């Protein structure tokens, strides 16, 4: 397997001219590629949770407005310019940065994807900042407990594979360092910190009336509404079929308000 090599990174704002031109071209190519269902309540909540936690971080740190990461990816003799949006970024000094990945999910497996995203982002950012701290802010929207998994698997229509609990996933991911406050950030560059939130924490930050919480309607939507031409998605939240939700370019487009 050929490993990607990264070069020429720069941090920019969403109104960067080259970035906007790239986005417009990407949208033209993407428009007719696939139909997208209307946004689910959980998807919308994911975007709301991300915004709430970014605002919360901003009360504690002077977050950078330059959180679009442009870089060159090289594979063999080929090179291409790519972009990814960082959920939140703190530039601590000329040598160190702190990057945040925000996930709202009912699947413990989302931690694997968040960790993989941050590891790649770290590799690119280290070309600019030798020291890069990384933290996952996980909004648990219903990750099953061991008791809930046991009950699910004992049911007549049990899935073929049991969903993982958070404890099982963490046991398999030794690089994740659980913390209860951001002041407990690990100094070990091999670690990625994990700070967990509940839905009630997001409600406390912005109020229930500001959030999409009618998740029971999602099942009805999937059963009764056919795909439509376009609609917003949010990479922060985790769908049961979130193939594109972890695409950094798609993330940048959605958060720029262009899909």
CSV table of C-alpha atoms in Angstrom, one decimal:
chain,number,residue,atom,x,y,z
A,1,UNK,CA,0.0,0.0,0.0
A,2,UNK,CA,1.3,3.5,-0.9
A,3,UNK,CA,1.2,5.8,2.0
A,4,UNK,CA,0.1,9.4,1.5
A,5,UNK,CA,2.7,12.1,2.0
A,6,UNK,CA,1.6,15.5,3.1
A,7,UNK,CA,3.2,18.8,2.2
A,8,UNK,CA,2.6,22.6,2.0
A,9,UNK,CA,0.0,22.9,4.8
A,10,UNK,CA,-1.6,26.2,5.6
A,11,UNK,CA,-4.4,27.2,7.9
A,12,UNK,CA,-7.0,29.5,6.3
A,13,UNK,CA,-10.5,30.9,7.0
A,14,UNK,CA,-13.6,29.7,5.2
A,15,UNK,CA,-13.6,32.9,3.0
A,16,UNK,CA,-10.2,32.1,1.4
A,17,UNK,CA,-10.5,32.6,-2.3
A,18,UNK,CA,-8.8,29.4,-3.4
A,19,UNK,CA,-10.8,27.4,-0.9
A,20,UNK,CA,-14.1,28.9,-2.1
A,21,UNK,CA,-13.2,28.2,-5.7
A,22,UNK,CA,-12.4,24.6,-4.8
A,23,UNK,CA,-15.7,24.3,-3.0
A,24,UNK,CA,-17.7,25.6,-5.9
A,25,UNK,CA,-16.0,23.2,-8.3
A,26,UNK,CA,-16.5,20.3,-5.9
A,27,UNK,CA,-20.2,21.1,-5.6
A,28,UNK,CA,-20.7,21.1,-9.4
A,29,UNK,CA,-19.2,17.6,-9.6
A,30,UNK,CA,-21.1,16.3,-6.6
A,31,UNK,CA,-24.6,17.5,-7.4
A,32,UNK,CA,-25.6,14.6,-9.7
A,33,UNK,CA,-23.6,11.9,-8.0
A,34,UNK,CA,-26.1,10.7,-5.4
A,35,UNK,CA,-29.5,11.4,-3.9
A,36,UNK,CA,-29.6,12.4,-0.3
A,37,UNK,CA,-32.4,11.9,2.2
A,38,UNK,CA,-33.7,14.9,4.2
A,39,UNK,CA,-31.7,15.5,7.3
A,40,UNK,CA,-32.6,13.4,10.3
A,41,UNK,CA,-33.2,14.9,13.7
A,42,UNK,CA,-30.0,13.2,15.0
A,43,UNK,CA,-28.0,14.7,12.1
A,44,UNK,CA,-29.3,18.1,12.9
A,45,UNK,CA,-28.6,17.7,16.6
A,46,UNK,CA,-25.0,16.7,15.7
A,47,UNK,CA,-24.4,20.0,14.1
A,48,UNK,CA,-26.1,21.9,16.9
A,49,UNK,CA,-24.0,20.0,19.5
A,50,UNK,CA,-20.8,20.8,17.6
A,51,UNK,CA,-21.7,24.5,17.5
A,52,UNK,CA,-22.6,24.4,21.2
A,53,UNK,CA,-19.3,22.8,22.2
A,54,UNK,CA,-17.3,25.1,20.0
A,55,UNK,CA,-18.9,28.1,21.7
A,56,UNK,CA,-18.2,26.4,25.1
A,57,UNK,CA,-14.5,26.0,24.1
A,58,UNK,CA,-14.4,29.7,23.0
A,59,UNK,CA,-15.4,30.8,26.6
A,60,UNK,CA,-12.2,29.0,27.8
A,61,UNK,CA,-9.7,29.5,25.0
A,62,UNK,CA,-8.9,32.0,22.2
A,63,UNK,CA,-9.8,29.7,19.4
A,64,UNK,CA,-8.3,30.3,16.0
A,65,UNK,CA,-10.6,31.4,13.1
A,66,UNK,CA,-8.1,29.7,10.7
A,67,UNK,CA,-9.5,26.2,11.1
A,68,UNK,CA,-9.6,25.2,7.5
A,69,UNK,CA,-6.5,23.1,6.8
A,70,UNK,CA,-5.3,23.1,3.2
A,71,UNK,CA,-2.6,20.6,2.3
A,72,UNK,CA,-1.0,18.8,-0.5
A,73,UNK,CA,-1.4,15.0,-0.6
A,74,UNK,CA,1.1,13.0,-2.6
A,75,UNK,CA,0.6,9.4,-3.7
A,76,UNK,CA,3.4,8.2,-5.8
A,77,UNK,CA,4.0,10.8,-8.6
A,78,UNK,CA,0.6,12.3,-8.1
A,79,UNK,CA,-0.2,15.3,-5.9
A,80,UNK,CA,-3.5,17.0,-5.1
A,81,UNK,CA,-4.7,19.9,-3.0
A,82,UNK,CA,-7.1,18.9,-0.3
A,83,UNK,CA,-9.0,20.6,2.6
A,84,UNK,CA,-10.4,19.6,5.9
A,85,UNK,CA,-12.2,21.6,8.5
A,86,UNK,CA,-11.1,21.3,12.0
A,87,UNK,CA,-14.0,21.3,14.6
A,88,UNK,CA,-12.0,23.7,16.8
A,89,UNK,CA,-8.3,24.7,16.9
A,90,UNK,CA,-6.2,26.5,19.5
A,91,UNK,CA,-2.8,27.8,18.5
A,92,UNK,CA,-1.1,27.9,21.8
A,93,UNK,CA,2.3,29.4,20.6
A,94,UNK,CA,4.6,29.2,17.6
A,95,UNK,CA,5.4,25.6,18.4
A,96,UNK,CA,2.2,24.0,19.6
A,97,UNK,CA,-1.4,23.6,18.6
A,98,UNK,CA,-4.5,21.9,20.1
A,99,UNK,CA,-7.0,20.4,17.8
A,100,UNK,CA,-10.5,19.2,18.7
A,101,UNK,CA,-12.8,16.6,17.0
A,102,UNK,CA,-16.4,16.7,18.1
A,103,UNK,CA,-18.7,13.7,17.7
A,104,UNK,CA,-22.3,13.1,18.6
A,105,UNK,CA,-23.0,9.4,18.4
A,106,UNK,CA,-24.9,6.4,19.7
A,107,UNK,CA,-22.2,4.1,18.3
A,108,UNK,CA,-19.0,3.4,20.2
A,109,UNK,CA,-17.4,2.8,16.9
A,110,UNK,CA,-17.4,6.5,16.2
A,111,UNK,CA,-14.4,6.8,18.5
A,112,UNK,CA,-12.3,4.7,16.1
A,113,UNK,CA,-13.2,7.0,13.2
A,114,UNK,CA,-12.6,10.1,15.3
A,115,UNK,CA,-9.2,8.8,16.4
A,116,UNK,CA,-8.2,8.0,12.9
A,117,UNK,CA,-9.2,11.5,11.7
A,118,UNK,CA,-7.2,13.1,14.5
A,119,UNK,CA,-4.2,11.0,13.8
A,120,UNK,CA,-4.1,12.1,10.2
A,121,UNK,CA,-4.8,15.7,11.1
A,122,UNK,CA,-2.0,15.6,13.6
A,123,UNK,CA,0.4,14.3,10.9
A,124,UNK,CA,-0.4,17.3,8.7
A,125,UNK,CA,-0.4,19.9,11.5
A,126,UNK,CA,3.0,18.8,12.7
A,127,UNK,CA,4.5,20.2,9.6
A,128,UNK,CA,3.5,23.6,11.0
A,129,UNK,CA,3.6,22.9,14.7
A,130,UNK,CA,6.0,20.3,16.2
A,131,UNK,CA,3.7,19.7,19.2
A,132,UNK,CA,0.0,18.9,18.5
A,133,UNK,CA,-2.4,18.0,21.3
A,134,UNK,CA,-5.6,16.3,20.3
A,135,UNK,CA,-8.9,15.9,22.1
A,136,UNK,CA,-12.2,14.2,21.1
A,137,UNK,CA,-15.3,15.7,22.6
A,138,UNK,CA,-17.9,12.9,22.5
A,139,UNK,CA,-21.6,13.6,22.9
A,140,UNK,CA,-23.1,10.2,23.9
A,141,UNK,CA,-26.6,10.1,22.4
A,142,UNK,CA,-27.3,6.5,23.4
A,143,UNK,CA,-24.2,4.3,23.3
A,144,UNK,CA,-25.6,1.0,24.7
A,145,UNK,CA,-24.5,-0.3,28.1
A,146,UNK,CA,-23.5,-4.0,28.6
A,147,UNK,CA,-27.0,-4.7,30.0
A,148,UNK,CA,-28.7,-3.1,27.0
A,149,UNK,CA,-26.5,-5.1,24.6
A,150,UNK,CA,-27.4,-8.3,26.4
A,151,UNK,CA,-31.1,-7.5,26.2
A,152,UNK,CA,-30.8,-6.6,22.5
A,153,UNK,CA,-29.0,-9.9,21.6
A,154,UNK,CA,-31.6,-11.9,23.6
A,155,UNK,CA,-34.5,-10.4,21.5
A,156,UNK,CA,-36.1,-12.4,18.7
A,157,UNK,CA,-34.8,-10.0,16.0
A,158,UNK,CA,-31.3,-9.6,17.4
A,159,UNK,CA,-28.6,-8.3,15.0
A,160,UNK,CA,-25.9,-10.6,13.6
A,161,UNK,CA,-23.2,-8.7,15.5
A,162,UNK,CA,-23.6,-7.2,18.9
A,163,UNK,CA,-22.9,-3.5,19.1
A,164,UNK,CA,-19.8,-2.6,21.2
A,165,UNK,CA,-20.1,-0.8,24.5
A,166,UNK,CA,-18.0,2.2,25.2
A,167,UNK,CA,-15.9,0.2,27.7
A,168,UNK,CA,-15.2,-2.4,25.1
A,169,UNK,CA,-14.1,0.1,22.5
A,170,UNK,CA,-11.9,2.0,24.9
A,171,UNK,CA,-10.2,-1.3,25.9
A,172,UNK,CA,-9.3,-1.8,22.3
A,173,UNK,CA,-8.0,1.8,21.9
A,174,UNK,CA,-5.1,2.3,24.4
A,175,UNK,CA,-4.1,5.5,22.7
A,176,UNK,CA,-7.3,7.2,24.0
A,177,UNK,CA,-6.8,8.9,27.4
A,178,UNK,CA,-10.1,9.6,29.2
A,179,UNK,CA,-10.4,12.8,31.1
A,180,UNK,CA,-13.1,14.5,33.1
A,181,UNK,CA,-11.9,18.1,32.4
A,182,UNK,CA,-9.7,19.8,29.8
A,183,UNK,CA,-7.2,20.7,32.5
A,184,UNK,CA,-6.3,16.9,32.6
A,185,UNK,CA,-4.9,17.0,29.1
A,186,UNK,CA,-2.2,14.4,28.6
A,187,UNK,CA,1.3,15.5,27.8
A,188,UNK,CA,2.0,12.3,26.0
A,189,UNK,CA,1.9,13.0,22.2
A,190,UNK,CA,0.9,9.4,21.6
A,191,UNK,CA,-2.4,10.0,23.5
A,192,UNK,CA,-5.6,11.4,22.3
A,193,UNK,CA,-7.8,12.8,25.1
A,194,UNK,CA,-11.5,11.9,25.3
A,195,UNK,CA,-14.0,14.1,27.2
A,196,UNK,CA,-17.5,12.7,27.3
A,197,UNK,CA,-20.7,14.7,27.3
A,198,UNK,CA,-24.4,13.6,27.6
A,199,UNK,CA,-27.3,15.0,25.8
A,200,UNK,CA,-28.3,16.7,29.0
A,201,UNK,CA,-25.0,18.7,28.9
A,202,UNK,CA,-25.8,20.1,25.5
A,203,UNK,CA,-29.4,21.0,26.6
A,204,UNK,CA,-27.9,22.8,29.6
A,205,UNK,CA,-25.6,24.8,27.3
A,206,UNK,CA,-28.2,26.0,24.8
A,207,UNK,CA,-31.7,24.9,26.0
A,208,UNK,CA,-33.9,22.1,24.7
A,209,UNK,CA,-36.0,24.5,22.6
A,210,UNK,CA,-32.9,25.2,20.5
A,211,UNK,CA,-32.2,21.5,19.7
A,212,UNK,CA,-33.5,18.9,17.3
A,213,UNK,CA,-34.5,16.2,19.8
A,214,UNK,CA,-37.4,14.4,18.1
A,215,UNK,CA,-35.3,11.4,17.3
A,216,UNK,CA,-38.3,9.0,17.2
A,217,UNK,CA,-39.4,10.8,14.0
A,218,UNK,CA,-36.2,9.6,12.3
A,219,UNK,CA,-37.5,6.0,11.9
A,220,UNK,CA,-40.7,7.3,10.3
A,221,UNK,CA,-38.7,9.5,7.9
A,222,UNK,CA,-36.5,6.6,6.7
A,223,UNK,CA,-39.5,4.4,6.2
A,224,UNK,CA,-41.8,6.9,4.4
A,225,UNK,CA,-39.7,9.5,2.6
A,226,UNK,CA,-37.8,8.7,-0.6
A,227,UNK,CA,-34.4,10.2,-1.2
A,228,UNK,CA,-34.3,13.8,-2.4
A,229,UNK,CA,-31.8,15.7,-4.5
A,230,UNK,CA,-30.0,17.5,-1.7
A,231,UNK,CA,-30.0,18.3,2.0
A,232,UNK,CA,-27.7,19.2,4.8
A,233,UNK,CA,-25.7,16.5,6.6
A,234,UNK,CA,-23.5,16.9,9.7
A,235,UNK,CA,-20.3,14.9,10.2
A,236,UNK,CA,-20.4,15.5,13.9
A,237,UNK,CA,-23.3,13.0,14.3
A,238,UNK,CA,-23.0,9.4,13.5
A,239,UNK,CA,-25.5,7.6,11.2
A,240,UNK,CA,-25.9,3.9,11.0
A,241,UNK,CA,-24.5,4.2,7.5
A,242,UNK,CA,-22.1,7.1,7.9
A,243,UNK,CA,-19.8,6.4,5.0
A,244,UNK,CA,-19.5,10.0,3.9
A,245,UNK,CA,-19.9,11.5,7.3
A,246,UNK,CA,-16.2,11.1,8.0
A,247,UNK,CA,-15.0,12.7,4.7
A,248,UNK,CA,-13.1,15.9,5.7
A,249,UNK,CA,-14.0,17.6,2.4
A,250,UNK,CA,-17.7,16.9,2.8
A,251,UNK,CA,-17.4,18.2,6.4
A,252,UNK,CA,-15.9,21.4,5.2
A,253,UNK,CA,-18.6,21.9,2.6
A,254,UNK,CA,-21.4,21.3,5.0
A,255,UNK,CA,-20.1,23.6,7.6
A,256,UNK,CA,-19.4,26.3,5.1
A,257,UNK,CA,-23.2,26.1,4.4
A,258,UNK,CA,-22.7,24.9,0.9
A,259,UNK,CA,-24.6,21.6,0.9
